[in-house]
Short mmCIF file of C-alpha atoms and ligand atoms in Angstrom, two decimals:
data_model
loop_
_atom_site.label_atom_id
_atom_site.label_comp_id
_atom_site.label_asym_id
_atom_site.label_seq_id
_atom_site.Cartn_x
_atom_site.Cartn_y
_atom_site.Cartn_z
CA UNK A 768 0.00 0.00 0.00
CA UNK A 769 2.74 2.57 0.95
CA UNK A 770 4.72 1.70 -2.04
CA UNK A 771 1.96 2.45 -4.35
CA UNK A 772 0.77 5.64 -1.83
CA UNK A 773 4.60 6.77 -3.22
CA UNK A 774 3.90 5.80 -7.08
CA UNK A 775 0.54 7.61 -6.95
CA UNK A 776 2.68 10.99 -5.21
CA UNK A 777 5.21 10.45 -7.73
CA UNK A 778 3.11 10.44 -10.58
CA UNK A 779 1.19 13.58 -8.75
CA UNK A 780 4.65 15.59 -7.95
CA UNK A 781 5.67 14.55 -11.81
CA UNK A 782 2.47 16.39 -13.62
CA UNK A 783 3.11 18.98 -11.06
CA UNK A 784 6.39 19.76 -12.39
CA UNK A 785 5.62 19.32 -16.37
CA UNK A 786 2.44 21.69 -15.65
CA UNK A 787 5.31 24.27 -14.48
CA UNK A 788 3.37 24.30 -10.88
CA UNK A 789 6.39 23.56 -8.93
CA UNK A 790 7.06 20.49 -6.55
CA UNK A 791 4.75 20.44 -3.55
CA UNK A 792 6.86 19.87 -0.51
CA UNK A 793 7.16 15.60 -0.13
CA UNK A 794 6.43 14.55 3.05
CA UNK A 795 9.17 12.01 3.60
CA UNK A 796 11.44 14.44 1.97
CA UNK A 797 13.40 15.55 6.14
CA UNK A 798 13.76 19.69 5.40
CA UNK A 799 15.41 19.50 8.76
CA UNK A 800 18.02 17.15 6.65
CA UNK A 801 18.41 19.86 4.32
CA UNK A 802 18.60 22.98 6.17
CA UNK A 803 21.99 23.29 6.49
CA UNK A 804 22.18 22.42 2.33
CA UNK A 805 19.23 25.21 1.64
CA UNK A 806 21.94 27.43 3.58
CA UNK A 807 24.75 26.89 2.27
CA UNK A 808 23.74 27.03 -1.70
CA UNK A 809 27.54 26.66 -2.89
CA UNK A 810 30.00 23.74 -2.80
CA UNK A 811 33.00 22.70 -4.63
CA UNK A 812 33.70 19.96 -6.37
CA UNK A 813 36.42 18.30 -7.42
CA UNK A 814 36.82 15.72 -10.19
CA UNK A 815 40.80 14.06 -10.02
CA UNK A 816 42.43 11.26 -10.66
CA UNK A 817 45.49 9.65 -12.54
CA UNK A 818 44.02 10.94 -15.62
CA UNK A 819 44.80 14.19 -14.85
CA UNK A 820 48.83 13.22 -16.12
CA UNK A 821 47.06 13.06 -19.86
CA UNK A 822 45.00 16.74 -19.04
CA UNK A 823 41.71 14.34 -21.16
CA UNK A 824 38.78 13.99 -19.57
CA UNK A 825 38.49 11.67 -16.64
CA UNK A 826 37.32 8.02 -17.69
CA UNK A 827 35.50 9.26 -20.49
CA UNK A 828 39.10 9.20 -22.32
CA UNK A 829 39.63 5.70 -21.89
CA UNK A 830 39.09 4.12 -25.03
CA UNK A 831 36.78 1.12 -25.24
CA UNK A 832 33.45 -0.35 -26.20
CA UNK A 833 30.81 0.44 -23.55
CA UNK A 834 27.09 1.59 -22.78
CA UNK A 835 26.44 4.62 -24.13
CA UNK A 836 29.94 5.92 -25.43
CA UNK A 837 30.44 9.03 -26.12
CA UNK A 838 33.04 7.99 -28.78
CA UNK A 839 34.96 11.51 -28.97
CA UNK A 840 36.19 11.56 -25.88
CA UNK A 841 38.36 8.54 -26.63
CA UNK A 842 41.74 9.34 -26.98
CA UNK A 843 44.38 7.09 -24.75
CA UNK A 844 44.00 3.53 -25.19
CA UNK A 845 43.05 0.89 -22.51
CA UNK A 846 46.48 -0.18 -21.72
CA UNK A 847 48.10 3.38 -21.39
CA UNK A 848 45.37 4.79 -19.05
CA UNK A 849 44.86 1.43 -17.23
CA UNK A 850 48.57 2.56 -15.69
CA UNK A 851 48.71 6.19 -15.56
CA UNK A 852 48.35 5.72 -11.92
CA UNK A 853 51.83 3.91 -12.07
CA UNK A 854 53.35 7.44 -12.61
CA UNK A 855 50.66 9.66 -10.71
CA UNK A 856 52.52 11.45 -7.79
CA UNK A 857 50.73 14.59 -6.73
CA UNK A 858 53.67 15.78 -4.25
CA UNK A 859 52.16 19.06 -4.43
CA UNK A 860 48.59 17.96 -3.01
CA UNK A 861 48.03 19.82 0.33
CA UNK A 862 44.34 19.23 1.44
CA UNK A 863 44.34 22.50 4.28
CA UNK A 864 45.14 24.47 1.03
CA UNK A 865 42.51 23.04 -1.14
CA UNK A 866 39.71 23.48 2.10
CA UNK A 867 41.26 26.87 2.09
CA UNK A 868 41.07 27.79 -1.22
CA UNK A 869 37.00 26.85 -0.91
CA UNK A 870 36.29 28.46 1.96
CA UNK A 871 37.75 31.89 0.84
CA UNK A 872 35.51 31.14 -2.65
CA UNK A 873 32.59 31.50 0.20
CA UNK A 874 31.84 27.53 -0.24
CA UNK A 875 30.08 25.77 2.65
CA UNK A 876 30.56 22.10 1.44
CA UNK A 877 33.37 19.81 -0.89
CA UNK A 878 32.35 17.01 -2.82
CA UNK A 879 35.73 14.54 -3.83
CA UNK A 880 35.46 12.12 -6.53
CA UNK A 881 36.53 8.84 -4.28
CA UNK A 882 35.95 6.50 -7.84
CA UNK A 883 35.07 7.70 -10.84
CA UNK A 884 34.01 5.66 -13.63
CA UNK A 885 37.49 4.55 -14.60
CA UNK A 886 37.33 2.54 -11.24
CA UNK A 887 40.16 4.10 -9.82
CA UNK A 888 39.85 4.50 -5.88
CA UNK A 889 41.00 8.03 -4.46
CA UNK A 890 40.79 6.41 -0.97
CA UNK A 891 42.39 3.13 1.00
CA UNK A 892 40.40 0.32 0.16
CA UNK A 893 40.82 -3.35 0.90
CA UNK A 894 38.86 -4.21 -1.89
CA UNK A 895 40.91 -3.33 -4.82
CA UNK A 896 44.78 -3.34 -5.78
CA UNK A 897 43.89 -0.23 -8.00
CA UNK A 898 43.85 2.27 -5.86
CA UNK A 899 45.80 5.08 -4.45
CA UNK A 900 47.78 3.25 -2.11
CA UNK A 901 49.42 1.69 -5.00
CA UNK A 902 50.59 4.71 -6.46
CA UNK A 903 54.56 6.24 -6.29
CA UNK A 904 51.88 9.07 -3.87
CA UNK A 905 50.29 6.08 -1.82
CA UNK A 906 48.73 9.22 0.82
CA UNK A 907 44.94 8.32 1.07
CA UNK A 908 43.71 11.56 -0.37
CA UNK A 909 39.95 11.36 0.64
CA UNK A 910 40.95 11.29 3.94
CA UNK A 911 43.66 13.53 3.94
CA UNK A 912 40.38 15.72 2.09
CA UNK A 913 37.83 14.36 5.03
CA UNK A 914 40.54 15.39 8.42
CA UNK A 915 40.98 19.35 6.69
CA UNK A 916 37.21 19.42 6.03
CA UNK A 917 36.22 18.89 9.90
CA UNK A 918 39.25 20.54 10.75
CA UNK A 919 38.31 23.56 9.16
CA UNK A 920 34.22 23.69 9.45
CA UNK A 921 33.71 22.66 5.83
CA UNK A 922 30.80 20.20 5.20
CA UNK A 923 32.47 16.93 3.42
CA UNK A 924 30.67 15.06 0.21
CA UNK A 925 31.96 11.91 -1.59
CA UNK A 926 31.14 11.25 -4.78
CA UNK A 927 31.17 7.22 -5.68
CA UNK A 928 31.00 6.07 -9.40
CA UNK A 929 28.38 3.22 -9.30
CA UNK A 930 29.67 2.60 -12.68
CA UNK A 931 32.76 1.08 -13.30
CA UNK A 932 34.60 0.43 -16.37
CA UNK A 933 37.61 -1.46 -14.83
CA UNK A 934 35.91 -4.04 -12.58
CA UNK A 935 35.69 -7.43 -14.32
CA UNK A 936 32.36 -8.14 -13.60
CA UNK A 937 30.05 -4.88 -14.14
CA UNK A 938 28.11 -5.57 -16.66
CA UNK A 939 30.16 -8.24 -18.14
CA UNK A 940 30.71 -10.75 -15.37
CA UNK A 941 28.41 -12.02 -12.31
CA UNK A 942 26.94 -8.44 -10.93
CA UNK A 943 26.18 -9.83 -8.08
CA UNK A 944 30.15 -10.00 -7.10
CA UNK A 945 29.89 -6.36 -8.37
CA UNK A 946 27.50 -5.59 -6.16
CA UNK A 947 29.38 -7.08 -3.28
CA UNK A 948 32.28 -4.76 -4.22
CA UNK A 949 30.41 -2.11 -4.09
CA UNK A 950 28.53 -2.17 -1.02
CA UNK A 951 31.79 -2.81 0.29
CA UNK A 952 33.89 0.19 -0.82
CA UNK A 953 30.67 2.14 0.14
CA UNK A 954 30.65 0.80 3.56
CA UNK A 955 34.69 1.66 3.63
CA UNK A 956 34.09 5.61 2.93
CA UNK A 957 30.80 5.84 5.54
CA UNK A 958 33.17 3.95 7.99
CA UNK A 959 36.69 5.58 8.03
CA UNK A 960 36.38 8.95 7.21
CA UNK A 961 34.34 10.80 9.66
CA UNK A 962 31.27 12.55 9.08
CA UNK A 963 30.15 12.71 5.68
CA UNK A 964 27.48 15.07 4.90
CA UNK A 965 26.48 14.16 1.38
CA UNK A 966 26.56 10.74 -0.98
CA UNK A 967 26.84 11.76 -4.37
CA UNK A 968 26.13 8.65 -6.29
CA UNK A 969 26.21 8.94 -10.66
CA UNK A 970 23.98 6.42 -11.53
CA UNK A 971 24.21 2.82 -12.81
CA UNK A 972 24.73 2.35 -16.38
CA UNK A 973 21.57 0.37 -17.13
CA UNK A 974 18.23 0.09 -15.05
CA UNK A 975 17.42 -3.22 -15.73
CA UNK A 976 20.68 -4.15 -13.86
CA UNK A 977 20.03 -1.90 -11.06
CA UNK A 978 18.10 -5.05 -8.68
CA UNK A 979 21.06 -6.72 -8.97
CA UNK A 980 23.24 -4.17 -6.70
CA UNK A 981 20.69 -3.90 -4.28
CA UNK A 982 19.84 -0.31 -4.25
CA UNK A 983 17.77 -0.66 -0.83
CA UNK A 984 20.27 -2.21 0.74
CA UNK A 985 22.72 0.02 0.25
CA UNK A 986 20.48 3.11 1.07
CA UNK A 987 19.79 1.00 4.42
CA UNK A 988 23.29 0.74 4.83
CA UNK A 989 23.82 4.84 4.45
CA UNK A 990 21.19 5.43 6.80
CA UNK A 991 22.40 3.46 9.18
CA UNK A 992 26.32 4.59 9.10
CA UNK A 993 25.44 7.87 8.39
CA UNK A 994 22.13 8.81 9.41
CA UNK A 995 22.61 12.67 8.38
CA UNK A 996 23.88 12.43 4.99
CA UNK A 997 22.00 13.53 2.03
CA UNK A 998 21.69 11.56 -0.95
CA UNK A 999 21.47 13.20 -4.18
CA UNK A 1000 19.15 11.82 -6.98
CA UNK A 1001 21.09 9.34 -8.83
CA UNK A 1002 21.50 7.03 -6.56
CA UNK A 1003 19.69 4.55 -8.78
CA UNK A 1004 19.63 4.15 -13.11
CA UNK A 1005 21.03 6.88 -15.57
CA UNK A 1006 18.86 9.40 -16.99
CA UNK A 1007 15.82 8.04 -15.59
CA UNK A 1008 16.03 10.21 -12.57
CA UNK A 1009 12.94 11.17 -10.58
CA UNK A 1010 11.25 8.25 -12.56
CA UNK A 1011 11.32 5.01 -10.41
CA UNK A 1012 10.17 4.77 -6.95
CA UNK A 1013 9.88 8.17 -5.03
CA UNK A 1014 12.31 6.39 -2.64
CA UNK A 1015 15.43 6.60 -4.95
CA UNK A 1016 14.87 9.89 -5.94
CA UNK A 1017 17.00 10.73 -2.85
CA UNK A 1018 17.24 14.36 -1.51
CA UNK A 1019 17.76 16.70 -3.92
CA UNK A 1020 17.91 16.66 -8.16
CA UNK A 1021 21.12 17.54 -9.68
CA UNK A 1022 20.82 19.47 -13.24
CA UNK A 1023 24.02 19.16 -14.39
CA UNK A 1024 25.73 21.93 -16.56
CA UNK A 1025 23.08 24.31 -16.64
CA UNK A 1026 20.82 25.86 -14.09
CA UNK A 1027 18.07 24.23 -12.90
CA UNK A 1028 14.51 25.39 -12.83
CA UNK A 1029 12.42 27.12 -10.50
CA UNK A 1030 11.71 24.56 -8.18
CA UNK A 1031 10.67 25.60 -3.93
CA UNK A 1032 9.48 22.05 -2.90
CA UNK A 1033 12.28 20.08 -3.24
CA UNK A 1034 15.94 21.16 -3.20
CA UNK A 1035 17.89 20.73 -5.98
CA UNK A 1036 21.67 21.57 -6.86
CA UNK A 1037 23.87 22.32 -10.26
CA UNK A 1038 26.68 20.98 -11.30
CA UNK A 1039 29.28 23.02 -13.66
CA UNK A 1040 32.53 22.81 -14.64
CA UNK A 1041 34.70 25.84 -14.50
CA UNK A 1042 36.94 25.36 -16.79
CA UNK A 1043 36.36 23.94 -20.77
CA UNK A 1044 33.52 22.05 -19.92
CA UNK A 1045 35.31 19.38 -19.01
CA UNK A 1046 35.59 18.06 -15.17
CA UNK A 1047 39.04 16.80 -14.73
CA UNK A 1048 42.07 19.24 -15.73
CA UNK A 1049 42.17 20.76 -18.57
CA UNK A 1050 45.05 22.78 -19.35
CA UNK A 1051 44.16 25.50 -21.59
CA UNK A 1052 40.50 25.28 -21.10
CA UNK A 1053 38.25 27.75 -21.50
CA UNK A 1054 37.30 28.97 -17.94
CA UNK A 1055 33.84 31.19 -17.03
CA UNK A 1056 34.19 34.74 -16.99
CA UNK A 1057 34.03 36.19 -12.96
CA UNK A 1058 30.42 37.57 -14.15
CA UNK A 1059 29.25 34.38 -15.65
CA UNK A 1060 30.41 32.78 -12.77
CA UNK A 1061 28.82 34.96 -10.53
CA UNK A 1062 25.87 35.10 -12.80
CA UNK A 1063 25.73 31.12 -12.35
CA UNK A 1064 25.54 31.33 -8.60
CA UNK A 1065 23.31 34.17 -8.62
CA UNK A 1066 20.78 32.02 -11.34
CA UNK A 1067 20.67 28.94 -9.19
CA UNK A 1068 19.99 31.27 -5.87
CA UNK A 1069 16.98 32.53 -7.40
CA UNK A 1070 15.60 29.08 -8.58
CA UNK A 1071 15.60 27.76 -5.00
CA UNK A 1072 18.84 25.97 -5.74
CA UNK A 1073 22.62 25.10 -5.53
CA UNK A 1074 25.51 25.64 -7.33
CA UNK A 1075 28.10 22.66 -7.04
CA UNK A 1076 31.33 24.43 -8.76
CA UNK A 1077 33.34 22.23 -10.49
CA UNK A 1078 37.49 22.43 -10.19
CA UNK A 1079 39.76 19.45 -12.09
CA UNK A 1080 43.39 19.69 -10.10
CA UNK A 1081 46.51 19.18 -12.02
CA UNK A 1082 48.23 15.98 -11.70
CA UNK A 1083 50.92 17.91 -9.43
CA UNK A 1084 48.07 18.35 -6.72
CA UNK A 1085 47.44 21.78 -7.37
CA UNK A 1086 44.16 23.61 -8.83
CA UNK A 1087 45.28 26.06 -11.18
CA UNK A 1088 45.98 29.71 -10.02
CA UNK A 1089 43.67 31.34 -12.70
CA UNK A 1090 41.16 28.95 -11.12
CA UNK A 1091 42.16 29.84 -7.70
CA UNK A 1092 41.68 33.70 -8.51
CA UNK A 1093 38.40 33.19 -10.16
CA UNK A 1094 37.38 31.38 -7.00
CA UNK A 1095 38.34 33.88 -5.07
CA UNK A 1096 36.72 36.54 -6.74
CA UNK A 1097 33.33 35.00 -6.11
CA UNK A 1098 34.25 34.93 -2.44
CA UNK A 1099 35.04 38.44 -2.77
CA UNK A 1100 31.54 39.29 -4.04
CA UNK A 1101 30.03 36.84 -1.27
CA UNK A 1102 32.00 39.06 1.24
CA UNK A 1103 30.40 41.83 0.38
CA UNK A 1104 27.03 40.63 -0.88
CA UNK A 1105 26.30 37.08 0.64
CA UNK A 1106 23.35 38.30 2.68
CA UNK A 1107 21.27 37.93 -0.46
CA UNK A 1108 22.44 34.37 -1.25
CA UNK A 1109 23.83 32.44 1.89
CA UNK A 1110 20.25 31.33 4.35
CA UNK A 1111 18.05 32.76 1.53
CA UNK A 1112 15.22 30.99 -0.77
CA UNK A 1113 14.36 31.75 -3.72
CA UNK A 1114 11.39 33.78 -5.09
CA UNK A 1115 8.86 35.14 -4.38
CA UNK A 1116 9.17 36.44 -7.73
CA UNK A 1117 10.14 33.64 -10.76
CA UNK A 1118 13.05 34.24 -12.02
CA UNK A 1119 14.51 34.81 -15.86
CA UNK A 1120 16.49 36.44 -18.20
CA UNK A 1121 15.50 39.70 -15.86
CA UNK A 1122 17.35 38.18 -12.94
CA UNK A 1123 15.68 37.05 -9.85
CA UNK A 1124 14.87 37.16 -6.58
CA UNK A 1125 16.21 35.67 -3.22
CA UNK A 1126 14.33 36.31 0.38
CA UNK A 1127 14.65 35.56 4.41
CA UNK A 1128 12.02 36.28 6.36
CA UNK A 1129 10.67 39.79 5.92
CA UNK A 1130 13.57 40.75 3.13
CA UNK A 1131 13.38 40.22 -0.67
CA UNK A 1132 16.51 40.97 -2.67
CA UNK A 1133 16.21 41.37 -6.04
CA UNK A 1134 18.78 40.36 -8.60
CA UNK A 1135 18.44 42.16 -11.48
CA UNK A 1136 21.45 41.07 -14.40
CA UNK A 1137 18.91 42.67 -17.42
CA UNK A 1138 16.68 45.28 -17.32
CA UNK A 1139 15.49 45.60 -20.33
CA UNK A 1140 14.52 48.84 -21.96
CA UNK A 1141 15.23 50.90 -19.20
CA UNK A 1142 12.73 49.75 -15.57
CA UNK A 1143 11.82 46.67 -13.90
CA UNK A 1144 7.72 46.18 -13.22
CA UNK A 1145 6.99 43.31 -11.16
CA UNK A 1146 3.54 41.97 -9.76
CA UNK A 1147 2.18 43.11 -6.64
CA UNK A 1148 3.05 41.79 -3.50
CA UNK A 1149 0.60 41.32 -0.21
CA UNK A 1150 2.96 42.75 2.13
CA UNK A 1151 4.21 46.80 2.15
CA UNK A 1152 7.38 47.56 1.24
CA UNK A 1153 8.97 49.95 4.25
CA UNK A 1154 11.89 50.53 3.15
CA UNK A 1155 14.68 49.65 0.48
CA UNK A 1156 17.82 50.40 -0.56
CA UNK A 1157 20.42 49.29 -3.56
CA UNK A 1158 23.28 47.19 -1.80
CA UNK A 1159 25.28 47.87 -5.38
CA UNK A 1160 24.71 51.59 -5.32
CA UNK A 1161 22.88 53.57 -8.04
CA UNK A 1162 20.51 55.78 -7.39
CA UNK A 1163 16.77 54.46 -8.08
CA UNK A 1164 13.14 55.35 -8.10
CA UNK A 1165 10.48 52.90 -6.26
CA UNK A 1166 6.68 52.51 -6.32
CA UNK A 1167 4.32 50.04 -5.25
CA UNK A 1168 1.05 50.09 -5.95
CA UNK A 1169 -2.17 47.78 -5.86
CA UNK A 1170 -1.33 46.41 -9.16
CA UNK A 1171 2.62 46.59 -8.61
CA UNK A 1172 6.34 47.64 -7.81
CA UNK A 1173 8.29 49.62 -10.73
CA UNK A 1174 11.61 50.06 -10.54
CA UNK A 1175 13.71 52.71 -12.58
CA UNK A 1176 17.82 52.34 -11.99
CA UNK A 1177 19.31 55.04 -14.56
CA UNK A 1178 22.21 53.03 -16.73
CA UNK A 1179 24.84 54.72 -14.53
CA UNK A 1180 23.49 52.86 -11.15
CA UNK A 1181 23.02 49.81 -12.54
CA UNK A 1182 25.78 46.70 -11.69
CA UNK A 1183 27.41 44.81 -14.69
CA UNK A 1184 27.25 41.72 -13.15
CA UNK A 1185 24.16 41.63 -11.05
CA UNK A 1186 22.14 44.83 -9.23
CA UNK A 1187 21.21 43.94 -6.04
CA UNK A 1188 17.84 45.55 -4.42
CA UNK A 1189 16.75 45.13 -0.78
CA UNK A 1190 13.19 45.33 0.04
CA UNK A 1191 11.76 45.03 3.89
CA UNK A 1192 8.38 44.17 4.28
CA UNK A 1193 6.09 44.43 6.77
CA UNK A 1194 4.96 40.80 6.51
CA UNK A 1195 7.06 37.15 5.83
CA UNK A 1196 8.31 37.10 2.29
CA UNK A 1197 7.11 33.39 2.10
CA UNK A 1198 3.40 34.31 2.63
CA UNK A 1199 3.47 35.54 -0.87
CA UNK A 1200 3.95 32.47 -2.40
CA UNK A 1201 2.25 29.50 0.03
CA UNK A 1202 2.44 27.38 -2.12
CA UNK A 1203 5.93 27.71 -3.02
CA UNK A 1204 4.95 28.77 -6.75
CA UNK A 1205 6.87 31.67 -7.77
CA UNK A 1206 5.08 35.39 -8.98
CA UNK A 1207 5.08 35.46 -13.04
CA UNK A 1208 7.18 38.38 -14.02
CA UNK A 1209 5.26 40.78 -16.95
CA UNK A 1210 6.42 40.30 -20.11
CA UNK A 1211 7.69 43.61 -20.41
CA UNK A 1212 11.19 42.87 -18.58
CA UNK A 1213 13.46 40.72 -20.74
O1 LIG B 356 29.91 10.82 -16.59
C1 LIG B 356 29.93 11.66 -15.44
C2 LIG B 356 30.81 12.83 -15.67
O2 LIG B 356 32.12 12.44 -15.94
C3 LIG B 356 30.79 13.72 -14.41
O3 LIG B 356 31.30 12.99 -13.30
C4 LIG B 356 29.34 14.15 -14.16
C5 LIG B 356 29.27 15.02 -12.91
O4 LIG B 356 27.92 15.19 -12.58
N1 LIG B 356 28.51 12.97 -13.97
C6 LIG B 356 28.50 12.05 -15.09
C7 LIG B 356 27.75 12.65 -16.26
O5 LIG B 356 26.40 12.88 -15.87
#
């Protein structure tokens, strides 16, 4: 009865979302799970491995015929990237720096890759000889990673590659071995590294395989040895996400390399590369502007959402100093303007090629990247506005009336990068949208 109770919701929630109404809070979704993730809306991640010596993309390089290939990627044969970890020494790998590094970026939270697809372990296991420990480095980096994390305050993720493209027996052997395996190494990093505050699973590579690694069990098995963590969405089959049973949707939905949607009843969280669209180092990439990157954070803010920031470090154990400053410059802004993002939802108003809006109890900010032809009108709120002010300077012209607020920033006032607008209310933000669906924005701004 409860299972189809959950098909019925999910099928519900799902029409919900196509009809652009928004998700309506789940019930067994714990928002006292989340809060700290609502909060903390930006996180780093970090996609490494031995791969990094060929600067190609991580497991997606390694030639060979499998599920799904994205054939272009393939550029070092089998053999050659089968033993890159033979020569991968990353002397230069100091995990205080990297903690640093995120935490002046204004990031709450890390996410490590512990095994990518390639099936190359980033941590101690017991369960496989290819592994870190059997590389000229040998450190354990994830928990090298895990001790500067709680050391420092910073909220640790691991990410863990359900596929695996070195193991003998995914897909192509007995998968019930494979499953063994990996319950095991997933039992290893929920064991021996502390608290872990998020499980970032990437989906199996085919969902008619997915009974045979024993999905509940291994959720079980998280709750039990780590009863906080969130799970993100893909714990179970590729692409299918948010279509199977409501209970492997897991915590949150991850759009991945472009924002995500308006969407207040469930939390949700992008991931981007920074540099050349590609997650592990690429030297010479193509890296986001400090305004687009801004611009990213600031678009996923206003959704309701999460930006997981994407960093590939160079085979020497360093992330890239033009990385590092671009970081950095985002932690700048944060410094000065992070009361509009950090503890904030998004809404009330929906956002768009305008900009958006963010709010905390009786504040709205508004973000405004694009105003159009030369004001911003927006619908009318419930609540009076008693005061406002631009935290990005400018000198601008309010009024709110019964059917509206209009805004007017001459050019000269208005921020490049994002014009940020602080309105108190004399009532809760959040009773302006009850039902967590966001105010349509006239047509008339961009
Ligand atoms: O194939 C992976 C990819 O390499 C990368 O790890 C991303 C990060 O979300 N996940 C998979 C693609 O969806």
């Amino acid at each position: 009865m409860k299972r189809l109770v959950q098909i019925l919701y999910g099928l519900l929630a799902g029409w919900l979302v196509l009809a652009g109404v928004g998700w309506p809070v789940s019930a067994d979704t714990s928002e006292q799970k989340l809060a700290w993730f609502r909060d903390a809306k930006f996180g780093l991640f970090l996609h490494w491995g031995p791969a990094s010596l060929t600067g190609k993309e991580l497991s997606w390089s390694r030639m060979g015929a499998r599920p799904g290939d994205i054939v272009a990627l393939q550029e070092v044969p089998v053999e050659v990237y089968d033993n890159l970890y033979k020569d991968f020494n990353p002397v230069k790998f100091n995990a205080a720096e990297w903690v640093r590094i995120a935490q002046d970026a204004g990031m709450k939270y890390l996410v490590i890759i512990t095994k990518h697809h390639d099936g190359f372990s980033m941590f101690h296991t017991k369960h496989s000889e290819y592994g870190i420990a059997n590389t000229p480095f040998g450190r354990d980096i994830v928990k090298e990673l895990a001790d500067a994390c709680h050391r420092a305050g910073l909220r640790f993720g691991v990410y863990y590659s359900q596929r695996d493209w070195y193991h003998p027996e995914y897909l192509k052997g007995n998968n019930a071995n494979y499953a063994e395996f990996l319950h095991n190494q997933v039992r290893e990093l929920l064991s021996n590294y502390g608290k872990v505050d998020i499980v970032w699973f990437d989906s199996f590579g085919r969902s008619d395989l997915v009974k045979d690694w024993k999905v509940y069990e291994l959720l079980d098995m998280i709750h039990k040895l780590q009863p906080a963590a969130l799970v993100n969405n893909r714990l179970a089959i590729l692409g299918d996400y948010n279509k199977g049973p409501r209970d492997l949707w897991g915590d949150y939905d991850t759009p991945e390399e472009r924002i995500g949607s308006f969407q207040h009843g469930r939390a949700w969280e992008s991931c981007m590369t920074l540099v050349g669209r590609q997650w592990s180092y690429r030297p010479g990439g193509r890296m986001y502007t400090r305004e687009e990157t801004i611009r990213h954070l600031v678009n996923t803010a206003t959704g309701d959402g999460n930006l997981l920031l994407n960093v590939g470090p160079t085979p020497a154990g360093e992330i890239e100093p033009r990385q590092v400053e671009r970081l950095r410059e985002v932690g700048q802004w944060l410094t000065r303007y992070g009361e509009s993002i950090y503890s904030t939802r998004g809404g009330p108003f929906r956002n768009g090629k305008w900009g958006g809006s963010t709010y905390r109890g009786k504040t709205i900010y508004l973000h405004v990247i694009d105003w159009g032809a030369s004001r911003l009108d927006l619908p009318p709120l419930k609540a009076k506005i008693t005061k406002w002010a631009s935290l990005t300077g400018g000198k601008a012209t309010l009024v709110q009336t019964a059917s509206g607020i209009r805004i007017i920033m001459p050019v000269e006032g208005r921020d490049p990068v994002d014009t940020i607008l602080r309105l108190d209310l004399d009532g809760p933000a959040m009773s302006e949208i009850p039902a967590g669906v966001p105010l349509a924005v006239p047509a008339s701004n961009p």
